[in-house]
C-alpha positions as CSV (number, residue, x, y, z in Angstrom):
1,X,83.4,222.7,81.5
2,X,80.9,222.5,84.0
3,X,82.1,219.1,85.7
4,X,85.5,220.4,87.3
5,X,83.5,222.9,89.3
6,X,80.5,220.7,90.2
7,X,81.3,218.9,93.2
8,X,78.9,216.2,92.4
9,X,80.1,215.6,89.0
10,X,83.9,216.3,89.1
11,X,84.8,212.6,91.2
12,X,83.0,211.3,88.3
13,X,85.1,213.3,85.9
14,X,88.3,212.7,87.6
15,X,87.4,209.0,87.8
16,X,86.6,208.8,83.6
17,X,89.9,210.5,83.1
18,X,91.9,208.1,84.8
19,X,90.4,205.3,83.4
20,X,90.6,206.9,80.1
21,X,94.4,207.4,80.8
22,X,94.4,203.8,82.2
23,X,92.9,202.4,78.6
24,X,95.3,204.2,76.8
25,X,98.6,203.5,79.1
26,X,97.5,199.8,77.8
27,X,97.3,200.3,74.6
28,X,100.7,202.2,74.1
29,X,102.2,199.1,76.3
30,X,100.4,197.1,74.0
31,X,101.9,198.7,70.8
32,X,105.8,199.0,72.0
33,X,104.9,194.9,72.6
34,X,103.8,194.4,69.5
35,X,106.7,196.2,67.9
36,X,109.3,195.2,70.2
37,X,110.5,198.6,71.2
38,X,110.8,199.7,74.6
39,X,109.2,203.4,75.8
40,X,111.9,205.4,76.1
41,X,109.0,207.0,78.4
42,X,106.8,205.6,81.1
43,X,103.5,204.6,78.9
44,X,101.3,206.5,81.5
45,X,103.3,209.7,80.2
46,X,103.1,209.1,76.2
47,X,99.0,208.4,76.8
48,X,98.7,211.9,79.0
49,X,100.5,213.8,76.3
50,X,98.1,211.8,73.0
51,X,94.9,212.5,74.6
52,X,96.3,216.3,75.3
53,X,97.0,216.7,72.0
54,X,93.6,214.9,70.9
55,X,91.6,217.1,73.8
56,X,93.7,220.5,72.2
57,X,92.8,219.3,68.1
58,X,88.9,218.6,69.7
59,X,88.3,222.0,71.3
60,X,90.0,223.8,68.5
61,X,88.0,222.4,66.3
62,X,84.9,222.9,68.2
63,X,85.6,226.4,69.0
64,X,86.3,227.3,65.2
65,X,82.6,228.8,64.1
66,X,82.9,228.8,60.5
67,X,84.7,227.0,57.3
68,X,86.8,230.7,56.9
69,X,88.8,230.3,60.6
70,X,90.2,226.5,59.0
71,X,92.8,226.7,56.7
72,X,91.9,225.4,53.3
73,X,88.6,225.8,53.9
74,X,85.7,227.9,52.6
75,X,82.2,229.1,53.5
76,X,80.3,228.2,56.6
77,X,80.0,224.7,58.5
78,X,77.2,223.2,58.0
79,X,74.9,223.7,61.2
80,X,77.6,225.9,62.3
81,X,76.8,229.2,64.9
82,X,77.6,232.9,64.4
């Protein structure tokens, strides 16, 4: 959270983003190959929206404190913070 504001860190942030994006444009080109399907979406698109929805699942998950705020589970996380 500190990197976007930093302006020493965020061109290396924005840089590991688009290469990140750039990986996974690839790899969702790579998979509609393998299958024979085409996108019915650029591929640059569907990899913005996965790792949104992986970044969204990863701070939840990080921001959840104990085994009580995740359904179906009980008690604390281990090494979790009150």
């Amino acid at each position: 959270m500190f990197a976007p504001r930093s302006p020493t860190l965020s061109d290396s942030l924005d840089s590991h983003c688009r290469k990140v994006t750039e990986v996974m444009a690839r790899l969702v080109n790579e998979a509609a190959k393998h299958t024979g399907r085409p996108l019915a979406h650029p591929a640059e698109s569907i990899a913005r929206f996965f790792l949104a929805g992986s970044d969204g699942l990863t701070m939840q998950r990080l921001s959840l404190r104990t085994r009580r705020d995740v359904p179906g589970r009980k008690g604390r996380v281990r090494g979790g913070h009150r």
